[in-house]
Coordinates of C-alpha atoms in Angstrom, one line a residue:
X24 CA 84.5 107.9 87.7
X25 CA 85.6 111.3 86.6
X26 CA 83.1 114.2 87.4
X27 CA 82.6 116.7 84.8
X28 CA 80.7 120.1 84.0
X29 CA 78.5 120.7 81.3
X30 CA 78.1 124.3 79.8
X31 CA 75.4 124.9 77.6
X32 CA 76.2 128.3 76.0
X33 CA 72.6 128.4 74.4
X34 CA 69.9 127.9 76.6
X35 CA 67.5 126.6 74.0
X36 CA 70.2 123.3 73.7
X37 CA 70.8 123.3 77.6
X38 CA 69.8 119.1 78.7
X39 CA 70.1 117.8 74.6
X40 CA 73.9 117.4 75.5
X41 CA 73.7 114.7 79.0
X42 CA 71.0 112.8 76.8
X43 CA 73.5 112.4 74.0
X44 CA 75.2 109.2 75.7
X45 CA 75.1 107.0 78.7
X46 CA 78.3 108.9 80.3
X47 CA 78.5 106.7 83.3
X48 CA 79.5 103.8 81.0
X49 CA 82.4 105.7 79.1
X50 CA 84.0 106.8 82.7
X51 CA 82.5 110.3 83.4
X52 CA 80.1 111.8 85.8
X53 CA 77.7 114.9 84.7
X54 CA 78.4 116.5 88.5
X55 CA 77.2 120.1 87.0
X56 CA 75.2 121.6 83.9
X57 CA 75.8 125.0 83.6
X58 CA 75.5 128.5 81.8
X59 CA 78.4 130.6 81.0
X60 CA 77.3 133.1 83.7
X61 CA 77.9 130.4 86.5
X62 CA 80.3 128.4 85.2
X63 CA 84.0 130.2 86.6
X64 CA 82.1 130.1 89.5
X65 CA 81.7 126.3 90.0
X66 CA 85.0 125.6 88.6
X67 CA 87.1 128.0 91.2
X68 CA 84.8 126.2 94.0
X69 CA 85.9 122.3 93.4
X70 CA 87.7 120.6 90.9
X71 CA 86.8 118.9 87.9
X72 CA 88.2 116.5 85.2
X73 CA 86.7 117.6 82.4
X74 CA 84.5 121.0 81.0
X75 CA 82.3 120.3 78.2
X76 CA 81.5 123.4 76.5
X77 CA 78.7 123.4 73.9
X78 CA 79.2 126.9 71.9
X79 CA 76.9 126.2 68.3
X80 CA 75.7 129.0 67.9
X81 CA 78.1 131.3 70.3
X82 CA 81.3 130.8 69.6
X83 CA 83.0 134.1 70.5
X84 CA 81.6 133.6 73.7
X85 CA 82.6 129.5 73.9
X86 CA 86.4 131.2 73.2
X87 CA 86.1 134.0 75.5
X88 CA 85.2 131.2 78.2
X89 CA 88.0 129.0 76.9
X90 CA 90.6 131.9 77.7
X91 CA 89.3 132.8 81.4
X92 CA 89.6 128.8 82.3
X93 CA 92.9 128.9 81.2
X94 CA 94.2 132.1 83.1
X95 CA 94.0 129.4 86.5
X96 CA 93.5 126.2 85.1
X97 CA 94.6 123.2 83.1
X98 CA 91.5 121.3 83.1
X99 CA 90.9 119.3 79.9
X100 CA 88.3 121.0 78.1
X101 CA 86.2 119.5 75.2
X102 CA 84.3 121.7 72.3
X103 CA 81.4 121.5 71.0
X104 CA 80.8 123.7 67.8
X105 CA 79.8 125.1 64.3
X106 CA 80.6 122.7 61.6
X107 CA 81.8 125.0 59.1
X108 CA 84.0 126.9 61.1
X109 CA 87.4 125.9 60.7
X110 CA 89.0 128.8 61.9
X111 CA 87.4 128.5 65.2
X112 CA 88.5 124.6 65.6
X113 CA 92.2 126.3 64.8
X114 CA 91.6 129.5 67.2
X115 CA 90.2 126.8 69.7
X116 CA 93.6 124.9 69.6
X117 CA 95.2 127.9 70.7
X118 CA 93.8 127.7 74.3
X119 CA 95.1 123.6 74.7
X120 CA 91.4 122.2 74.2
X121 CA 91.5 118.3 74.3
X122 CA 89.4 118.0 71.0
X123 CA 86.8 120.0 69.3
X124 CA 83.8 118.2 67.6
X125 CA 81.9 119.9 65.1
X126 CA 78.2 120.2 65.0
X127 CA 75.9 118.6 64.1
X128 CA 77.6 116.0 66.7
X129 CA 78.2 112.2 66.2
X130 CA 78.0 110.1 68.9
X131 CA 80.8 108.3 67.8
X132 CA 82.8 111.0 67.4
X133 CA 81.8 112.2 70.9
X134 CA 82.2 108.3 72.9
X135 CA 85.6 108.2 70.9
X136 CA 87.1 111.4 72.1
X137 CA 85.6 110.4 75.9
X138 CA 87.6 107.3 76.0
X139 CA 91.0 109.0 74.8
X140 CA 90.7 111.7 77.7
X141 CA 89.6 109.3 80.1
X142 CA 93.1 107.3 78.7
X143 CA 95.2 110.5 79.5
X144 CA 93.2 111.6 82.9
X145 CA 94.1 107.1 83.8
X146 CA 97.7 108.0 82.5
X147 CA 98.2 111.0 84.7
X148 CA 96.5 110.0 87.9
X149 CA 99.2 106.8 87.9
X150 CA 102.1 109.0 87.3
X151 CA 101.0 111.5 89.8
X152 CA 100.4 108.1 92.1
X153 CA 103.8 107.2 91.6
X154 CA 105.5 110.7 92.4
X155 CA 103.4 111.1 95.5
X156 CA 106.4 111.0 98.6
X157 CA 105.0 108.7 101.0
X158 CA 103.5 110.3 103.7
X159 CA 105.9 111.2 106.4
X160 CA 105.5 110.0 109.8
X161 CA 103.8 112.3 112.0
X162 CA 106.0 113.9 115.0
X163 CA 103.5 112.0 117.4
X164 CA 104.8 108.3 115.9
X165 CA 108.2 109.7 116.9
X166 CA 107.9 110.6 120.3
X167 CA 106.3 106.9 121.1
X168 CA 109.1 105.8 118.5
X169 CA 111.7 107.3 120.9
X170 CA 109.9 106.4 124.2
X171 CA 109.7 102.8 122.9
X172 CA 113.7 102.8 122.0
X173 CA 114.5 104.4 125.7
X174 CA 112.2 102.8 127.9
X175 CA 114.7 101.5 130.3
X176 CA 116.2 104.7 130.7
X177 CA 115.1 108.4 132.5
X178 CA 113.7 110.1 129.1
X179 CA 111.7 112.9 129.4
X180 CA 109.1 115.0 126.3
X181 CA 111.5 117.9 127.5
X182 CA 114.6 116.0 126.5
X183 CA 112.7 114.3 123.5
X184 CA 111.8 118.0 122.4
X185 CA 114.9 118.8 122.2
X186 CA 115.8 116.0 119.9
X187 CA 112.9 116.9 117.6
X188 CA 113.3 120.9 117.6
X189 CA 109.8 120.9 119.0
X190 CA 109.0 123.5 121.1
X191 CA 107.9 121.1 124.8
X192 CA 104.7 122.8 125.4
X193 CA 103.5 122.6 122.1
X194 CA 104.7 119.1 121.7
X195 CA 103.1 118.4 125.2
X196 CA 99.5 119.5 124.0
X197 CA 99.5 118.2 120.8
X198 CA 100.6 114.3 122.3
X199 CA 97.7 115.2 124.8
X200 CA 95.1 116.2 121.8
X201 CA 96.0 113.3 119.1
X202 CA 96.5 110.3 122.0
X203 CA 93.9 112.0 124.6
X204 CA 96.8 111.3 127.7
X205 CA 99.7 113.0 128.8
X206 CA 103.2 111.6 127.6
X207 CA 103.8 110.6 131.0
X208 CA 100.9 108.8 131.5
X209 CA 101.7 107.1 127.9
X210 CA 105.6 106.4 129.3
X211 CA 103.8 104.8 132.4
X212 CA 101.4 102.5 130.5
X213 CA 104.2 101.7 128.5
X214 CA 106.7 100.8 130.9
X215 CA 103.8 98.7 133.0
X216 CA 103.2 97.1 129.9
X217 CA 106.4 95.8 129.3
X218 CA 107.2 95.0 133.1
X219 CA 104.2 92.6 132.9
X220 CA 105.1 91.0 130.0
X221 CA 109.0 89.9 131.2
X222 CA 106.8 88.9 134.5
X223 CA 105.4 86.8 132.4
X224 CA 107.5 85.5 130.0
X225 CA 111.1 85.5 131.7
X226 CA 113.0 85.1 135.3
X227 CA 114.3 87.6 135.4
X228 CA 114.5 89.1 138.7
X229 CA 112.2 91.7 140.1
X230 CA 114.6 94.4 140.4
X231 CA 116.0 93.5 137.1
X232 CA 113.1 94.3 135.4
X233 CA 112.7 97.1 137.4
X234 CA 116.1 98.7 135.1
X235 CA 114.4 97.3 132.1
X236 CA 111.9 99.5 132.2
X237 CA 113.4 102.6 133.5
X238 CA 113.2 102.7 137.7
X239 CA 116.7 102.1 139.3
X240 CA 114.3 102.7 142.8
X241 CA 112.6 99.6 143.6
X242 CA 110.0 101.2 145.9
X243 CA 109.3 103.4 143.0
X244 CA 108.6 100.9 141.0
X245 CA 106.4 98.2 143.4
X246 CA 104.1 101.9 143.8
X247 CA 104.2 102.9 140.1
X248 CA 103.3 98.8 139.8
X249 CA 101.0 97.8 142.2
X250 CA 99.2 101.2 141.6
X251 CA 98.9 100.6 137.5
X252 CA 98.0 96.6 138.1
X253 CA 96.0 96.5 141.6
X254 CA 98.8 93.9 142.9
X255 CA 102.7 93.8 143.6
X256 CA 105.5 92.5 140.7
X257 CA 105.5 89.6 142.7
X258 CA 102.0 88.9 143.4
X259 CA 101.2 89.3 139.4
X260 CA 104.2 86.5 138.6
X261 CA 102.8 83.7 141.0
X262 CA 99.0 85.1 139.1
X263 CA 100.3 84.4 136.0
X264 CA 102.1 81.3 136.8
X265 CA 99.0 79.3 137.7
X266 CA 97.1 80.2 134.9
X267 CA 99.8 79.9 132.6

């Protein structure tokens, strides 16, 4: 659903224009209806797909609003206005107006027009889907990236940093902020993690697993252990033996 803005330039027409048609059904949202007063003003505060302006009656004024849209935007813009005036359809053209219906208005003419700029608005948000680069990963997933890749050996955020051209404090804080832990206490968990699991799943010896993980001290390692699980490497193997 694209939302767009009404602008009734004449007051005495304002509402007759959202009762012409059952918008929601051609594509398009009535998000705003507007005077010409207020209308700059909504635009430069959200975007919109499409301005509707509705100038019988006022048509210097429907051209003079034409020409301020387009000093910062390229928002389609459909026209609403005298009948009889052919040189205002041609002066109209001159600001890039998507069509330009004359009054009195035909529905027809109106749900037609609709569906062609709801085509190109369709036809522009797929290219512009297409172009988008894909979102690049953020310099958090490459820390744990690199941690995950160097887990056996003696890394540190400083030396990580470096690697990155991050600044280490800043890096520091913002691993803290986005994973709410400290990268060494991340690098622990990590490196428990993975202990358990070749516990688990291999027989591998005790201080083999010990390098796997990064600790070429065993006593390190049973503290770092037994303090993250509540029970020593070897303890946590016969564990997971008998349940097994």
């Amino acid at each position: 659903m694209y939302n767009m803005l009404i602008v009734e330039l004449n007051r005495r027409s304002v509402s007759s224009t959202r009762a012409a048609l059952d918008w929601g059904l051609l594509g398009f949202s009535i998000d705003n209806e507007t005077d010409v007063d207020s209308a700059l003003a909504l635009l430069a505060s959200k975007p919109y797909s499409l301005v509707l302006i509705n100038m019988v009656g006022m048509p210097e004024e429907g051209l003079a609003l034409c020409s301020r849209i387009r000093v910062n935007s390229r928002v389609p813009i459909l026209l609403i206005g005298d009948g009889t005036n052919f040189g205002l359809a041609r002066k109209a053209m001159q600001y890039q107006v998507s069509d330009y219906l004359p009054a009195p208005l035909c529905l027809n003419d109106l749900s037609a027009s609709l569906q062609l700029i709801r085509r190109k608005l369709d036809a522009d948000k797929s290219v512009a889907w297409e172009m988008k680069p894909p979102e690049p990963a953020s310099v958090i997933d490459k820390v744990k990236e690199y941690a995950t890749k160097a887990l056996s050996q003696n890394i540190t955020l400083k030396e990580i940093s470096s690697i990155l051209h991050f600044n280490c404090s800043y890096l520091g804080q913002k691993f803290k902020y986005e994973e709410n832990m400290t990268f060494n206490e991340y690098l622990l968990k990590q490196r428990m993690e993975r202990a358990k699991a070749l516990l688990e799943s291999t027989d591998l010896k005790i201080y083999e697993i010990a390098n796997e993980v990064g600790y070429s001290e065993m006593d390190w390692f049973y503290k770092k252990f037994k303090s993250y699980t509540g029970v020593s490497a070897n303890e946590y193997r016969k564990m997971r033996s008998i349940t097994a």
